């Protein structure tokens, strides 16, 4: 995958600390560029034709027999249907499948007194913008999130190992809404040592120009 070619594709900016819901039809691809290298992207998928079929991390881990999401793996739904594939990955991989999307309560527990933007609210805000209400928040796939583990089972939370400009490509295996949140976490170093949420670039290589604008 050539980054210069990506620049020619229809482009969207996922603003730092915000979310977006994009319709991807079966076979359609999306390139997610980590502009800074340090930004985690919480990711969900919902069946366009049945909002009660959604990406389920427990089935994804189980069917892949893996706790990370790696190149070639598929994300599966609660009905165990493939929803999308990690087609290519320029990063060292190890995308987290274990930890929760951040919530308002999580920031309260970190000592934040006022409202703090969070991935769970970004998920619902992005869906509401396309006319979808869901009464629950599924577990997220945490792209670029670096959560190494010890054999004792202990988890760590470290800055991403991806470099600025590295891309991953997802391909839809059914008609989905893909929901992405550029994680607003600025208390812990999960989005890099600078603790500064960053924008993410999205390219839609096989989408007609203007379809998502
Ligand atoms: Zn988050």
Coordinates of C-alpha atoms in Angstrom, one line a residue, residues 38 158-160 186-196:
X38 CA 0.1 7.8 19.1
X158 CA 1.6 1.6 27.3
X159 CA 1.7 4.2 24.6
X160 CA 1.1 2.9 21.1
X186 CA -5.5 12.6 28.2
X187 CA -4.9 11.5 31.8
X188 CA -3.0 8.3 31.2
X189 CA -0.3 7.8 28.5
X190 CA -2.4 5.4 26.4
X191 CA -2.5 8.0 23.6
X192 CA 1.3 8.7 23.9
X193 CA 3.5 10.3 26.5
X194 CA 2.3 13.8 25.5
X195 CA -1.2 12.8 26.7
X196 CA -2.7 14.9 23.8

